[in-house]
XYZ file of C-alpha atoms in Angstrom:
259
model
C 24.716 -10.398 28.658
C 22.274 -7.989 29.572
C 18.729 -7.736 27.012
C 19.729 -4.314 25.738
C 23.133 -5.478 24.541
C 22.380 -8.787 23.128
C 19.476 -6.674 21.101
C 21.853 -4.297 19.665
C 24.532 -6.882 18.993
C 21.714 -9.352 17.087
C 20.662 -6.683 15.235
C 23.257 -4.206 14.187
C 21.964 -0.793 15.383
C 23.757 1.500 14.069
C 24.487 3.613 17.582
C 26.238 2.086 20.240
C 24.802 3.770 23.540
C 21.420 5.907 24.066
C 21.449 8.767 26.224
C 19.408 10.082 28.501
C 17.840 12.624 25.904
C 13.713 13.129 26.513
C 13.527 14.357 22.426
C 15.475 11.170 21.487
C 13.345 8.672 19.681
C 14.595 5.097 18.621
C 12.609 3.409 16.044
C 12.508 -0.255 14.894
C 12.555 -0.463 10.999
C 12.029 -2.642 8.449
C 14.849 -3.341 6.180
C 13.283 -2.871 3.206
C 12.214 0.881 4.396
C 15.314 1.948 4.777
C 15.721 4.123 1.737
C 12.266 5.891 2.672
C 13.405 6.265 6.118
C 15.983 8.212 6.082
C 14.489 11.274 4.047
C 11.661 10.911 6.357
C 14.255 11.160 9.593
C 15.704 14.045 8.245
C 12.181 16.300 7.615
C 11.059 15.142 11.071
C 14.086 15.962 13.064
C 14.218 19.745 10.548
C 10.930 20.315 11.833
C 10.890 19.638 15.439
C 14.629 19.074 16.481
C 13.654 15.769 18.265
C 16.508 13.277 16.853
C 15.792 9.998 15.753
C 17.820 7.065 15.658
C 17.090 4.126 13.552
C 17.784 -0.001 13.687
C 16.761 -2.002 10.302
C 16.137 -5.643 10.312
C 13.559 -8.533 9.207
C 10.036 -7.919 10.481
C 10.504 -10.991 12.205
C 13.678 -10.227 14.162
C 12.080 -6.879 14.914
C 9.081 -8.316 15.942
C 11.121 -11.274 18.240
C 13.498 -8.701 19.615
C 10.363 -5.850 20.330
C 8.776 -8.942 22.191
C 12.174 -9.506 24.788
C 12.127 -5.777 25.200
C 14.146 -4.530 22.564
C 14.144 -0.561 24.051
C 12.299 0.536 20.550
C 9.542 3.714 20.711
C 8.712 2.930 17.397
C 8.089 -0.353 15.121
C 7.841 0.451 11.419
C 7.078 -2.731 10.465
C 7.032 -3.827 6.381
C 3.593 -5.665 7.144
C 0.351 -5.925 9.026
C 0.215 -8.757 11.085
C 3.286 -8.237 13.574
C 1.906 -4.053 14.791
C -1.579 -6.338 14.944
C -0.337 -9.168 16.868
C 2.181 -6.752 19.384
C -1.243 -4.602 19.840
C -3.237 -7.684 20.990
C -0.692 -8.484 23.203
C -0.593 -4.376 24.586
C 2.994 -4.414 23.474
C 1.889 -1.930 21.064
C -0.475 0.775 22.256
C -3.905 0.351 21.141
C -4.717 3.057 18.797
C -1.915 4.458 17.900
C -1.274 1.454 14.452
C -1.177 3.508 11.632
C -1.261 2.346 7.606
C 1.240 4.394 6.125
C 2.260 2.721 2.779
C 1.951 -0.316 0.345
C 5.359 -2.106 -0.691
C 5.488 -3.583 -4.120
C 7.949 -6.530 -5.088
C 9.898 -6.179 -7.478
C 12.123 -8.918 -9.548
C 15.297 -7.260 -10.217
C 18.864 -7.899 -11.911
C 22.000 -5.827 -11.781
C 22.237 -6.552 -15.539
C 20.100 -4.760 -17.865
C 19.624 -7.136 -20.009
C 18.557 -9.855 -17.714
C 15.205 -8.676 -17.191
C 12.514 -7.847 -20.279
C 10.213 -6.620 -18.699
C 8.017 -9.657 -18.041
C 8.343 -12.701 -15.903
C 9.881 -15.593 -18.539
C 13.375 -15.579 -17.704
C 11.948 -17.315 -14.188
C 10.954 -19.972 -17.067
C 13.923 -19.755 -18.842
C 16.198 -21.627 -16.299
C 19.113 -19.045 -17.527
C 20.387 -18.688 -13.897
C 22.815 -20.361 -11.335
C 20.950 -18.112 -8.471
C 17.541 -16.682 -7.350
C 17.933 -13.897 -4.455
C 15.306 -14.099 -2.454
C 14.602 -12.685 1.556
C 14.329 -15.286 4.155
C 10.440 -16.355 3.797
C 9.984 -17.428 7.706
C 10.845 -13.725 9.134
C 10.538 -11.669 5.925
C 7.132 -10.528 4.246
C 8.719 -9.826 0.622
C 10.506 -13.315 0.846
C 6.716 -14.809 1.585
C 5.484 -12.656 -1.148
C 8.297 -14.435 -3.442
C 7.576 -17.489 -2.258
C 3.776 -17.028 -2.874
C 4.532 -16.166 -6.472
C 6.517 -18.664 -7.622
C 4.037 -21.506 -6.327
C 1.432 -19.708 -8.463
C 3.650 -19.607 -11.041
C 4.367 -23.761 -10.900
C 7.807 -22.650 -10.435
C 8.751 -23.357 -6.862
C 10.428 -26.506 -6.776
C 11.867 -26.673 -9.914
C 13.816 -23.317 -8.795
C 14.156 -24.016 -5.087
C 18.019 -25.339 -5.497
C 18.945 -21.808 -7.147
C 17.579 -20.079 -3.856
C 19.898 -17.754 -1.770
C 18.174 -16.511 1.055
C 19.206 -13.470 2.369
C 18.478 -12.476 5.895
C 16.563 -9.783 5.291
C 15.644 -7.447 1.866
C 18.811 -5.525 2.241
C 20.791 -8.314 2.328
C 19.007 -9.936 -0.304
C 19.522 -6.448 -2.502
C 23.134 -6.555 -1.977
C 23.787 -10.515 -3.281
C 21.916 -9.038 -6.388
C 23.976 -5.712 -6.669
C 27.316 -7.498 -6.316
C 26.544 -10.060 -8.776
C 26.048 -13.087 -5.669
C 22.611 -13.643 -7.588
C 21.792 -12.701 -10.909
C 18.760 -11.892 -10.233
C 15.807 -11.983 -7.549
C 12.964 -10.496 -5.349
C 13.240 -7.599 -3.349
C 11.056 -4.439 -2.436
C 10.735 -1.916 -5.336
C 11.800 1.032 -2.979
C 15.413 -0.285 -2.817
C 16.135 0.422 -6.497
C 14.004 3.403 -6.647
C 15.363 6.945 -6.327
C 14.638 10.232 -6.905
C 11.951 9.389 -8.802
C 13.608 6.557 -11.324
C 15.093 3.120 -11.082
C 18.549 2.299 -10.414
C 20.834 0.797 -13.592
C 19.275 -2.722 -14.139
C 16.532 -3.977 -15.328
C 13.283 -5.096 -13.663
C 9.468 -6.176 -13.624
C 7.197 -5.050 -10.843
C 5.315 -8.605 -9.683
C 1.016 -8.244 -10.439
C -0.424 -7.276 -7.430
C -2.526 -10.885 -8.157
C 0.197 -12.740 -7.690
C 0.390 -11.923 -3.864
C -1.344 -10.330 -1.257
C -1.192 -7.021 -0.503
C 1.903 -5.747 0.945
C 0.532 -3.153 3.307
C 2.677 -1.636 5.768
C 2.142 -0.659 9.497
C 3.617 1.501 11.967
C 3.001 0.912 16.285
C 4.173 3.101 19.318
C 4.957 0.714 21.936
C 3.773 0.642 25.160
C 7.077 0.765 26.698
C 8.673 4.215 24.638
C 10.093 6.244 26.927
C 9.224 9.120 24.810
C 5.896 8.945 23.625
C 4.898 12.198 22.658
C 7.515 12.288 20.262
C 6.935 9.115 18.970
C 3.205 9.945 18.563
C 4.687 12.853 17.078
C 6.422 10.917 14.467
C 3.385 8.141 13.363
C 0.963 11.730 12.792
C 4.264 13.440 11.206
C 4.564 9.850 8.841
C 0.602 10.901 7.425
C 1.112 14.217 6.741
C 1.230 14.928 2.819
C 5.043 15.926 3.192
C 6.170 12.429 4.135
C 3.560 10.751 2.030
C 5.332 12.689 -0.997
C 8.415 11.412 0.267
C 7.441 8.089 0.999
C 5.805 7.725 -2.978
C 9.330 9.078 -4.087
C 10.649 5.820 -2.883
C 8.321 3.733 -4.789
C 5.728 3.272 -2.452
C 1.488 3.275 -3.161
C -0.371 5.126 -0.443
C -2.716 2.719 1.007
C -5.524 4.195 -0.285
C -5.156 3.663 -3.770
C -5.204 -0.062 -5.396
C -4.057 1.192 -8.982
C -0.530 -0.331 -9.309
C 2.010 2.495 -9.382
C 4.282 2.309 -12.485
C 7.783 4.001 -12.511
């Protein structure tokens, strides 16, 4: 099986061929962007007519797959260290890594009344199941994992753990009731400008380190214009507003953003 096809087939992209199109731009995406993305997909291609197409997974799948030669322009990536570590190896092109947002984690529970607004019910042993993203390819699940060791709480709830294989995943064994409850990114149950039906406590920014995310064009795009295009379009203050819609701190600012 040929490296383009056992990509696509790991990962799920969402298309099925790529034509020959100069204007078409594939982009690499972090799961947990998802919701952002696609807003921001829509603006770009309204305002330029170049058309984007999209594959979300794990940073660390991305990352793995970018590294084979996964035919990506773009890698959003839901951290810092894999744009740094693909631009060391001039996989990424050297000044073109761009900070374009801060991710917050977020415990979260389909019921309402799981959640009161504070971190106790992690105490309160009240659960069969902790949702949680895969900690060895997923920043938020590293985050999680960071958190509950500060909290003293790691191996007492390690046998409740269901791993998901990436934030989405994880999201979904919370929405459908798989998990009563666990850690994903804020931005996937935050939408036009509230929270989805549940209940919730954004995680202290002490608890973890930052959760900056980075954006590379890789060396290998085969349209990198429009790709540049794209990572200047991503700082201008129309996407920025869209990106803060999804529950997102610009980079700049360290004052915890409170739906």
């Amino acid at each position: 099986m040929n490296i383009k096809r056992r990509v696509w087939s790991l990962i799920g992209l969402i298309f099925i061929s790529i034509t020959s199109n100069a204007h078409q731009l594939i982009a690499g995406v972090a799961g947990g962007f998802k919701p952002a993305m696609e807003p921001l997909v829509q603006a770009f291609e309204k305002e330029t007519g170049h058309h984007v197409l999209t594959a979300y997974a794990s940073v660390g799948v991305l990352y793995a797959e970018i590294k084979q030669g996964a035919p990506f322009d773009l890698f959003i990536s839901a951290d810092i260290a894999a744009p740094e570590s693909l631009e060391r190896q001039k996989i990424g092109v050297s000044g073109t890594r761009i900070s374009y947002a801060a991710s917050q984690l977020v415990l979260w529970s389909a019921n309402r009344d799981r959640i009161n607004g504070s971190l106790s019910v992690l105490q309160s042993n009240s659960f069969t199941h902790l949702a949680l993203p895969n900690p060895k390819v997923g920043v938020h699940g590293k985050a999680a994992i960071e958190v509950l060791d500060k909290l003293g709480l790691t191996q007492q709830l390690r046998p409740k753990f269901v791993e998901g294989k990436n934030v989405l995943q994880t999201f979904q064994f919370i929405e459908s009731g798989a998990a009563e409850l666990g850690f994903i990114s804020l931005s996937l149950i935050y939408r036009e400008g509230k929270a989805i039906p549940g209940s919730y406590r954004i995680i202290p920014a002490s608890l973890h380190p930052p959760l900056e995310q980075q954006a590379v064009r890789l060396r290998d795009s085969k349209a990198p214009k429009v790709a540049q295009s794209f990572l200047d379009f991503m700082l201008s203050p129309a996407a920025q507003a869209i990106i803060r819609h999804y529950g997102y701190l610009p980079v700049n600012l360290s004052k915890q953003f409170s739906p």
